[in-house]
């Protein structure tokens, strides 16, 4: 395959995926997590109870023009395209010989993954994936060129990733471990530290003035249910198999000799994966947790797997993505009752199927639900919920905070910081 043909494959893959993502971002109902982070955008802070603040800052910038789903999802829509092109650029810069078509095909394989098509929903992982991608790009190129300035820049991007989500620490660990294998080890570690330190300082400042609630939430409170077991390990391995496809894993392992010489890329992928494997001994690893560490693997694919195999993986990933789009389209357009009937026909218990259908209706019909809840007023009252997710979703559509009355969830959320119940003394409450 020529370079021009490989570029064409990449371009069409990105274009078709972008069209699918724009459709999904426009018509799929806003999720409760997106609504929750939208609340952050309306209450700017150096940190929040649940996570570091970056996604709230991003949404604040986007919502200066509009609060529509397409606008708040716009950067997430573009993310996989930017990452795919970054894979191409990095692979081209580290490759030896005339293998440029492989770089473009590796980017196309990434862009054809199902998660690259349906990953349009705003989460804390949106800025995390972006900044970790930039950190890997800067660090790996620096190692190959020998310039220390790039390591400092990698540290800056690592710090920005840390302000997105604490999982950036795993990438930092990978960089440090790799740096110790280099001649300029202490200079590299110092540059990484100096680059990241200002952003780590922001997080420490917030926590020091807010009872360390962010640290408690992420490192203590949400892990009360952790227990040793092999089921979560098998679930993690199954998750990785699902994300990349068995064909990609087979090629990656089969051609391991091709990526052994790329220690910085190998560290950026394998060190976090081994950490997640250890976490999986006690905790379920979420699909979105690992997304920021996948681009390094695709660069390794480009340098190790034959061109013919990459083309086959591209085709298989495209085929694997189609049923996901069909499923999402059914959630958008099929009657809720039809979805419930389909779930029961697939063997889902009737109670769980009905619960899922009610959730679909809740997201689709939220404006009508709110109209019914707020039009038959009998004097002033405060609309509240007993759960954080419905509260955030109702708040997004109402344009104001809908507080949570009662314990909500055992580890709480930032909603509780937004609400001063003293201001509602004497009011009726509708839950």
Short mmCIF file of C-alpha atoms in Angstrom, two decimals:
data_model
loop_
_atom_site.label_atom_id
_atom_site.label_comp_id
_atom_site.label_asym_id
_atom_site.label_seq_id
_atom_site.Cartn_x
_atom_site.Cartn_y
_atom_site.Cartn_z
CA UNK A 1 0.00 0.00 0.00
CA UNK A 2 1.34 3.43 -0.97
CA UNK A 3 1.52 6.43 1.35
CA UNK A 4 -1.26 8.22 -0.54
CA UNK A 5 -3.58 5.22 -0.30
CA UNK A 6 -2.88 4.88 3.42
CA UNK A 7 -3.63 8.59 3.87
CA UNK A 8 -6.91 8.10 2.01
CA UNK A 9 -7.89 5.19 4.29
CA UNK A 10 -7.11 7.34 7.32
CA UNK A 11 -8.97 10.37 5.96
CA UNK A 12 -12.16 8.50 5.09
CA UNK A 13 -12.16 6.63 8.40
CA UNK A 14 -11.85 9.87 10.35
CA UNK A 15 -14.49 11.61 8.22
CA UNK A 16 -17.10 8.85 8.53
CA UNK A 17 -16.43 8.51 12.27
CA UNK A 18 -16.74 12.28 12.68
CA UNK A 19 -20.13 12.31 10.93
CA UNK A 20 -21.36 9.48 13.17
CA UNK A 21 -20.10 11.30 16.27
CA UNK A 22 -21.74 14.57 15.27
CA UNK A 23 -25.05 12.76 14.83
CA UNK A 24 -24.69 11.05 18.20
CA UNK A 25 -23.62 14.23 19.97
CA UNK A 26 -26.61 16.11 18.55
CA UNK A 27 -29.40 13.64 19.17
CA UNK A 28 -28.39 11.44 22.11
CA UNK A 29 -29.91 12.81 25.35
CA UNK A 30 -27.58 14.49 27.82
CA UNK A 31 -26.36 12.00 30.42
CA UNK A 32 -26.43 12.63 34.16
CA UNK A 33 -22.62 12.80 34.33
CA UNK A 34 -22.54 15.42 31.58
CA UNK A 35 -25.19 17.41 33.42
CA UNK A 36 -23.17 17.13 36.61
CA UNK A 37 -19.99 18.47 34.99
CA UNK A 38 -22.08 21.20 33.40
CA UNK A 39 -22.91 22.32 36.95
CA UNK A 40 -19.19 22.67 37.56
CA UNK A 41 -18.94 25.00 34.57
CA UNK A 42 -21.50 27.28 36.22
CA UNK A 43 -19.54 27.29 39.49
CA UNK A 44 -15.85 27.73 38.61
CA UNK A 45 -13.41 26.55 41.25
CA UNK A 46 -9.83 25.35 41.68
CA UNK A 47 -11.22 21.91 42.47
CA UNK A 48 -14.38 19.93 43.20
CA UNK A 49 -15.45 17.30 45.69
CA UNK A 50 -15.29 14.48 43.17
CA UNK A 51 -12.37 15.26 40.86
CA UNK A 52 -9.81 17.88 39.86
CA UNK A 53 -11.35 20.81 37.96
CA UNK A 54 -10.19 20.61 34.33
CA UNK A 55 -13.41 19.30 32.75
CA UNK A 56 -15.35 22.08 34.49
CA UNK A 57 -12.95 24.66 33.10
CA UNK A 58 -13.31 23.23 29.59
CA UNK A 59 -17.09 23.29 29.77
CA UNK A 60 -17.06 26.84 31.14
CA UNK A 61 -15.19 27.97 28.00
CA UNK A 62 -17.55 26.06 25.71
CA UNK A 63 -20.75 27.26 27.39
CA UNK A 64 -19.86 30.89 26.80
CA UNK A 65 -21.40 30.38 23.35
CA UNK A 66 -24.14 27.82 24.03
CA UNK A 67 -25.35 25.16 26.50
CA UNK A 68 -26.58 22.79 23.77
CA UNK A 69 -25.48 19.14 23.87
CA UNK A 70 -23.51 19.50 20.63
CA UNK A 71 -21.52 22.44 21.97
CA UNK A 72 -20.64 20.91 25.33
CA UNK A 73 -19.66 17.68 23.54
CA UNK A 74 -17.74 19.37 20.72
CA UNK A 75 -14.23 18.86 22.11
CA UNK A 76 -15.00 15.23 22.96
CA UNK A 77 -16.24 14.71 19.40
CA UNK A 78 -12.92 15.97 18.04
CA UNK A 79 -10.78 14.14 20.59
CA UNK A 80 -10.38 10.74 18.88
CA UNK A 81 -9.58 12.47 15.58
CA UNK A 82 -6.83 14.53 17.21
CA UNK A 83 -5.44 11.48 19.01
CA UNK A 84 -5.50 9.38 15.82
CA UNK A 85 -3.51 12.06 13.99
CA UNK A 86 -1.12 12.29 16.94
CA UNK A 87 -0.53 8.52 16.63
CA UNK A 88 0.39 9.04 12.98
CA UNK A 89 2.80 11.90 13.73
CA UNK A 90 4.52 10.12 16.61
CA UNK A 91 4.81 6.84 14.71
CA UNK A 92 6.37 8.65 11.74
CA UNK A 93 8.90 10.36 14.00
CA UNK A 94 10.15 7.18 15.69
CA UNK A 95 10.00 4.78 12.76
CA UNK A 96 13.10 3.51 11.05
CA UNK A 97 13.03 3.15 7.29
CA UNK A 98 10.28 3.87 4.77
CA UNK A 99 7.26 2.70 6.80
CA UNK A 100 5.04 5.79 6.65
CA UNK A 101 1.98 3.88 5.32
CA UNK A 102 2.00 1.85 8.56
CA UNK A 103 1.79 5.05 10.60
CA UNK A 104 -1.34 6.18 8.74
CA UNK A 105 -2.94 2.74 8.99
CA UNK A 106 -2.25 2.53 12.74
CA UNK A 107 -4.07 5.86 13.13
CA UNK A 108 -6.93 4.48 11.04
CA UNK A 109 -7.13 1.35 13.22
CA UNK A 110 -7.47 3.59 16.28
CA UNK A 111 -10.08 5.79 14.60
CA UNK A 112 -12.08 2.69 13.62
CA UNK A 113 -12.36 1.35 17.20
CA UNK A 114 -15.94 1.36 18.53
CA UNK A 115 -15.02 3.63 21.45
CA UNK A 116 -13.61 6.16 18.96
CA UNK A 117 -17.06 6.30 17.36
CA UNK A 118 -19.33 6.39 20.40
CA UNK A 119 -16.96 8.27 22.73
CA UNK A 120 -18.74 11.62 22.45
CA UNK A 121 -19.92 11.95 26.04
CA UNK A 122 -18.23 14.48 28.31
CA UNK A 123 -16.33 12.97 31.22
CA UNK A 124 -13.26 13.85 33.27
CA UNK A 125 -11.41 11.58 30.84
CA UNK A 126 -11.91 14.01 27.94
CA UNK A 127 -9.15 16.44 28.99
CA UNK A 128 -7.21 13.56 30.59
CA UNK A 129 -6.85 11.69 27.27
CA UNK A 130 -5.90 14.91 25.47
CA UNK A 131 -3.19 16.03 27.88
CA UNK A 132 -1.80 12.53 28.44
CA UNK A 133 -1.54 12.14 24.67
CA UNK A 134 0.43 15.37 24.47
CA UNK A 135 2.65 14.24 27.37
CA UNK A 136 3.48 10.93 25.66
CA UNK A 137 4.12 12.75 22.37
CA UNK A 138 6.50 15.24 23.98
CA UNK A 139 8.33 12.68 26.14
CA UNK A 140 8.86 10.01 23.48
CA UNK A 141 10.06 12.50 20.86
CA UNK A 142 12.43 14.00 23.40
CA UNK A 143 13.94 10.63 24.27
CA UNK A 144 14.61 10.02 20.58
CA UNK A 145 16.11 13.49 20.06
CA UNK A 146 17.91 13.83 23.40
CA UNK A 147 16.61 17.33 24.18
CA UNK A 148 15.72 17.99 27.80
CA UNK A 149 13.30 20.83 26.97
CA UNK A 150 10.78 18.33 25.63
CA UNK A 151 10.79 16.48 28.96
CA UNK A 152 9.92 19.75 30.72
CA UNK A 153 7.02 20.20 28.29
CA UNK A 154 5.94 16.61 28.94
CA UNK A 155 5.89 17.49 32.65
CA UNK A 156 3.63 20.48 31.94
CA UNK A 157 1.19 18.30 30.01
CA UNK A 158 1.38 15.70 32.76
CA UNK A 159 0.45 18.38 35.30
CA UNK A 160 -2.51 19.46 33.18
CA UNK A 161 -3.57 15.82 32.94
CA UNK A 162 -3.30 15.59 36.74
CA UNK A 163 -5.75 18.51 36.99
CA UNK A 164 -8.09 16.38 34.90
CA UNK A 165 -7.91 13.11 36.82
CA UNK A 166 -5.55 11.41 39.25
CA UNK A 167 -4.84 8.54 36.85
CA UNK A 168 -2.24 10.82 35.28
CA UNK A 169 -0.02 9.70 38.16
CA UNK A 170 0.30 6.29 36.48
CA UNK A 171 1.74 7.89 33.35
CA UNK A 172 4.08 9.95 35.50
CA UNK A 173 5.26 6.74 37.16
CA UNK A 174 5.91 5.24 33.72
CA UNK A 175 7.99 8.26 32.68
CA UNK A 176 10.05 8.22 35.89
CA UNK A 177 10.76 4.49 35.67
CA UNK A 178 11.86 4.92 32.06
CA UNK A 179 13.91 8.01 32.89
CA UNK A 180 16.00 6.01 35.35
CA UNK A 181 17.18 3.87 32.45
CA UNK A 182 18.61 6.94 30.67
CA UNK A 183 21.99 8.62 31.03
CA UNK A 184 20.33 11.94 31.87
CA UNK A 185 18.08 10.27 34.42
CA UNK A 186 18.17 12.92 37.14
CA UNK A 187 17.84 15.75 34.64
CA UNK A 188 14.78 14.05 33.11
CA UNK A 189 13.17 13.46 36.50
CA UNK A 190 13.86 17.05 37.55
CA UNK A 191 12.40 18.42 34.31
CA UNK A 192 9.26 16.28 34.68
CA UNK A 193 8.84 17.42 38.28
CA UNK A 194 9.34 21.12 37.53
CA UNK A 195 6.86 20.95 34.65
CA UNK A 196 4.12 19.25 36.66
CA UNK A 197 4.67 20.94 40.02
CA UNK A 198 2.64 24.16 39.49
CA UNK A 199 -0.46 22.17 38.55
CA UNK A 200 -0.03 19.69 41.39
CA UNK A 201 0.26 22.76 43.64
CA UNK A 202 -3.15 24.01 42.47
CA UNK A 203 -4.70 20.71 43.51
CA UNK A 204 -2.93 20.72 46.88
CA UNK A 205 -4.04 24.31 47.52
CA UNK A 206 -7.69 23.42 46.84
CA UNK A 207 -7.58 20.32 49.04
CA UNK A 208 -5.81 22.10 51.89
CA UNK A 209 -8.65 24.65 51.99
CA UNK A 210 -11.48 22.11 51.56
CA UNK A 211 -10.80 19.45 54.18
CA UNK A 212 -8.98 17.29 51.62
CA UNK A 213 -12.39 16.20 50.36
CA UNK A 214 -11.14 15.48 46.83
CA UNK A 215 -8.37 13.20 48.09
CA UNK A 216 -10.74 11.46 50.50
CA UNK A 217 -13.30 10.86 47.77
CA UNK A 218 -10.85 9.35 45.29
CA UNK A 219 -8.55 7.42 47.63
CA UNK A 220 -10.81 6.38 50.53
CA UNK A 221 -14.59 6.90 50.40
CA UNK A 222 -15.35 5.33 47.05
CA UNK A 223 -13.34 2.19 47.81
CA UNK A 224 -15.29 0.91 50.80
CA UNK A 225 -16.62 -1.95 48.67
CA UNK A 226 -13.17 -3.14 47.55
CA UNK A 227 -12.45 -6.80 48.22
CA UNK A 228 -9.92 -9.31 46.93
CA UNK A 229 -11.20 -11.50 44.11
CA UNK A 230 -10.41 -12.90 40.67
CA UNK A 231 -13.73 -11.92 39.12
CA UNK A 232 -12.71 -8.29 38.74
CA UNK A 233 -9.36 -9.36 37.22
CA UNK A 234 -11.17 -11.44 34.58
CA UNK A 235 -13.51 -8.51 33.98
CA UNK A 236 -10.51 -6.23 33.38
CA UNK A 237 -8.95 -8.67 30.91
CA UNK A 238 -12.29 -9.01 29.14
CA UNK A 239 -12.60 -5.22 29.01
CA UNK A 240 -9.21 -4.86 27.31
CA UNK A 241 -10.12 -7.61 24.86
CA UNK A 242 -13.36 -5.80 24.04
CA UNK A 243 -11.77 -2.35 23.65
CA UNK A 244 -9.03 -3.32 21.22
CA UNK A 245 -10.45 -6.47 19.69
CA UNK A 246 -8.78 -9.89 19.94
CA UNK A 247 -7.17 -9.36 16.51
CA UNK A 248 -5.24 -6.30 17.68
CA UNK A 249 -4.06 -8.07 20.82
CA UNK A 250 -3.01 -11.10 18.80
CA UNK A 251 -0.92 -8.97 16.44
CA UNK A 252 0.53 -6.94 19.29
CA UNK A 253 1.71 -10.01 21.22
CA UNK A 254 2.74 -11.96 18.13
CA UNK A 255 5.09 -9.20 16.97
CA UNK A 256 6.46 -8.30 20.42
CA UNK A 257 10.03 -8.33 19.12
CA UNK A 258 9.19 -5.30 16.98
CA UNK A 259 8.33 -3.05 19.93
CA UNK A 260 10.93 -4.21 22.42
CA UNK A 261 13.32 -1.52 21.19
CA UNK A 262 10.88 1.30 22.02
CA UNK A 263 11.23 1.40 25.79
CA UNK A 264 9.59 4.80 26.35
CA UNK A 265 6.43 3.79 24.47
CA UNK A 266 6.37 0.37 26.12
CA UNK A 267 6.63 1.97 29.56
CA UNK A 268 3.85 4.46 28.76
CA UNK A 269 1.50 1.55 28.02
CA UNK A 270 2.63 -1.39 30.14
CA UNK A 271 3.34 0.33 33.46
CA UNK A 272 -0.23 1.74 33.76
CA UNK A 273 -1.71 -1.56 32.54
CA UNK A 274 0.14 -3.50 35.23
CA UNK A 275 -1.08 -0.99 37.81
CA UNK A 276 -4.66 -1.47 36.61
CA UNK A 277 -4.19 -5.22 36.85
CA UNK A 278 -3.22 -4.80 40.50
CA UNK A 279 -6.19 -2.49 41.09
CA UNK A 280 -8.44 -5.12 39.49
CA UNK A 281 -7.53 -7.56 42.27
CA UNK A 282 -9.86 -5.56 44.54
CA UNK A 283 -11.81 -3.13 42.34
CA UNK A 284 -13.68 -3.12 39.05
CA UNK A 285 -11.70 -1.17 36.46
CA UNK A 286 -13.92 1.14 34.40
CA UNK A 287 -13.76 1.21 30.61
CA UNK A 288 -12.96 4.92 30.58
CA UNK A 289 -10.08 4.52 33.04
CA UNK A 290 -7.74 3.01 30.45
CA UNK A 291 -8.55 5.15 27.40
CA UNK A 292 -5.75 7.67 27.91
CA UNK A 293 -3.11 4.93 27.84
CA UNK A 294 -4.16 3.26 24.56
CA UNK A 295 -2.52 5.63 22.02
CA UNK A 296 0.98 4.41 22.99
CA UNK A 297 -0.07 0.87 22.06
CA UNK A 298 -1.15 1.97 18.58
CA UNK A 299 2.20 3.64 17.96
CA UNK A 300 3.83 0.34 18.97
CA UNK A 301 1.52 -1.43 16.50
CA UNK A 302 2.74 0.89 13.75
CA UNK A 303 6.40 0.08 14.39
CA UNK A 304 5.99 -3.67 14.88
CA UNK A 305 3.05 -5.11 12.92
CA UNK A 306 3.21 -5.73 9.12
CA UNK A 307 1.23 -3.44 6.82
CA UNK A 308 -1.08 -6.23 5.65
CA UNK A 309 -2.05 -7.06 9.23
CA UNK A 310 -2.79 -3.41 10.04
CA UNK A 311 -5.13 -3.24 7.06
CA UNK A 312 -6.94 -6.35 8.29
CA UNK A 313 -7.29 -4.89 11.80
CA UNK A 314 -8.75 -1.71 10.29
CA UNK A 315 -11.44 -3.68 8.45
CA UNK A 316 -12.26 -5.79 11.52
CA UNK A 317 -12.54 -2.70 13.74
CA UNK A 318 -14.93 -1.07 11.28
CA UNK A 319 -17.11 -4.18 11.28
CA UNK A 320 -16.97 -4.30 15.10
CA UNK A 321 -18.11 -0.65 15.32
CA UNK A 322 -21.29 -1.08 13.24
CA UNK A 323 -23.39 -3.00 15.85
CA UNK A 324 -22.47 -0.38 18.44
CA UNK A 325 -23.89 2.37 16.25
CA UNK A 326 -27.04 0.33 15.62
CA UNK A 327 -27.48 -0.14 19.38
CA UNK A 328 -27.06 3.59 20.07
CA UNK A 329 -29.46 4.47 17.26
CA UNK A 330 -32.07 2.18 18.83
CA UNK A 331 -31.69 4.02 22.14
CA UNK A 332 -32.31 7.32 20.35
CA UNK A 333 -35.16 6.40 18.03
CA UNK A 334 -36.94 3.19 19.09
CA UNK A 335 -40.02 3.46 21.33
CA UNK A 336 -39.09 2.78 24.94
CA UNK A 337 -41.56 -0.10 25.13
CA UNK A 338 -39.90 -1.76 22.13
CA UNK A 339 -36.53 -1.50 23.87
CA UNK A 340 -38.00 -3.18 26.95
CA UNK A 341 -39.51 -5.99 24.88
CA UNK A 342 -36.16 -6.53 23.18
CA UNK A 343 -34.34 -6.73 26.50
CA UNK A 344 -36.78 -9.29 27.86
CA UNK A 345 -36.53 -11.30 24.64
CA UNK A 346 -32.76 -11.32 25.15
CA UNK A 347 -33.22 -12.87 28.60
CA UNK A 348 -33.00 -9.77 30.79
CA UNK A 349 -35.28 -10.13 33.87
CA UNK A 350 -38.51 -8.15 33.55
CA UNK A 351 -37.76 -5.96 36.59
CA UNK A 352 -34.34 -4.91 35.26
CA UNK A 353 -35.72 -4.35 31.76
CA UNK A 354 -38.47 -2.08 33.09
CA UNK A 355 -35.96 -0.16 35.20
CA UNK A 356 -33.82 0.45 32.11
CA UNK A 357 -36.87 1.55 30.10
CA UNK A 358 -37.82 4.02 32.82
CA UNK A 359 -34.28 5.40 32.69
CA UNK A 360 -34.57 5.84 28.91
CA UNK A 361 -37.87 7.70 29.34
CA UNK A 362 -36.40 9.83 32.12
CA UNK A 363 -33.59 11.04 29.85
CA UNK A 364 -35.71 11.44 26.72
CA UNK A 365 -38.68 13.18 28.30
CA UNK A 366 -37.01 15.34 30.95
CA UNK A 367 -38.47 18.68 29.68
CA UNK A 368 -42.00 17.27 29.86
CA UNK A 369 -41.35 15.73 33.28
CA UNK A 370 -40.11 19.05 34.63
CA UNK A 371 -43.09 20.88 33.17
CA UNK A 372 -45.44 18.52 35.01
CA UNK A 373 -43.48 18.94 38.24
CA UNK A 374 -43.39 22.73 38.19
CA UNK A 375 -46.71 23.91 36.72
CA UNK A 376 -49.22 22.78 39.38
CA UNK A 377 -47.71 24.91 42.10
CA UNK A 378 -49.53 25.48 45.37
CA UNK A 379 -47.40 28.29 46.64
CA UNK A 380 -43.59 28.52 46.54
CA UNK A 381 -41.69 25.25 46.81
CA UNK A 382 -38.21 23.87 46.24
CA UNK A 383 -37.79 21.06 43.72
CA UNK A 384 -35.37 18.44 45.06
CA UNK A 385 -34.42 14.82 44.41
CA UNK A 386 -33.15 11.96 46.54
CA UNK A 387 -30.33 11.08 44.11
CA UNK A 388 -27.40 12.98 42.60
CA UNK A 389 -27.80 11.75 39.01
CA UNK A 390 -31.45 12.79 38.54
CA UNK A 391 -30.73 16.03 40.39
CA UNK A 392 -27.94 16.96 37.98
CA UNK A 393 -30.02 16.02 34.94
CA UNK A 394 -33.01 18.07 36.08
CA UNK A 395 -30.72 20.95 36.96
CA UNK A 396 -29.25 20.99 33.44
CA UNK A 397 -32.69 21.29 31.85
CA UNK A 398 -33.97 23.81 34.41
CA UNK A 399 -30.83 25.95 34.31
CA UNK A 400 -30.41 25.92 38.10
CA UNK A 401 -29.28 23.61 40.89
CA UNK A 402 -31.79 20.93 41.94
CA UNK A 403 -30.55 19.93 45.40
CA UNK A 404 -30.36 16.42 46.80
CA UNK A 405 -32.41 15.89 49.95
CA UNK A 406 -31.13 13.16 52.23
CA UNK A 407 -27.95 11.08 52.09
CA UNK A 408 -28.02 10.55 48.31
CA UNK A 409 -25.02 8.27 47.88
CA UNK A 410 -22.61 7.14 50.56
CA UNK A 411 -19.68 9.14 49.17
CA UNK A 412 -21.65 12.32 48.33
CA UNK A 413 -20.96 14.66 45.41
CA UNK A 414 -20.19 18.29 44.77
CA UNK A 415 -23.91 19.17 44.68
CA UNK A 416 -23.79 19.44 48.45
CA UNK A 417 -21.24 22.26 48.18
CA UNK A 418 -23.52 24.24 45.87
CA UNK A 419 -26.54 24.19 48.20
CA UNK A 420 -27.00 26.24 51.36
CA UNK A 421 -30.11 24.80 53.01
CA UNK A 422 -30.42 27.81 55.30
CA UNK A 423 -31.63 29.81 52.31
CA UNK A 424 -34.58 27.44 51.94
CA UNK A 425 -35.77 27.57 55.55
CA UNK A 426 -39.54 27.44 55.75
CA UNK A 427 -40.10 26.42 52.13
CA UNK A 428 -42.11 23.47 50.94
CA UNK A 429 -40.00 20.78 49.26
CA UNK A 430 -41.20 18.66 46.35
CA UNK A 431 -39.06 15.56 45.80
#
